[in-house]
């Protein structure tokens, strides 16, 4: 059985400020550092054999406590870098001018087909991460591994692993420091961390959806 933990990076200073991040590379906030240590507490008793991150520091810094604890190198993969948000990166969502607001709203309506100027869309991310998923399923059979990724990247990883309807995947929730577990053998199951334990199902708003 493959057991794949998928964590979102800890909170950054741009998360606090409400800025769009994408490929930009802000530092973790103090709360984000605490979330990285909380992730270590959650997983320190698991037999992890590999830790994958993006090449962005918020992913790397979130995974570092686990890397040090287990003595495992961080396998940095550009395929796991967050979706590029192009001209909107660094902008505060609540302070966009009319032109950029129009771009943002159009993207939210057409996440899989519309590319923000100088950016990507969800379909680009799927094509980017699909070979990575195939690789880890092949190379880590019957192992437990951790991926520390980003909001959009993690959604696409979950969609591919769970064969989840793409038109629904953007409704799935994962807060900074949040953790999912996908178990894959003949069947696929998914769990999320809640109140100190792993609970079966995906978080959809305030609801839990069990596959």
PDB file of C-alpha atoms in Angstrom, residues 52 74 126 154:
ATOM      1  CA  UNK A  52       9.427  15.901  -1.282  1.00  0.00           C
ATOM      2  CA  UNK A  74      14.629  17.127   1.045  1.00  0.00           C
ATOM      3  CA  UNK A 126      -2.086  18.964 -13.815  1.00  0.00           C
ATOM      4  CA  UNK A 154      -1.915  19.973  -3.663  1.00  0.00           C
TER       5      UNK A 154
END
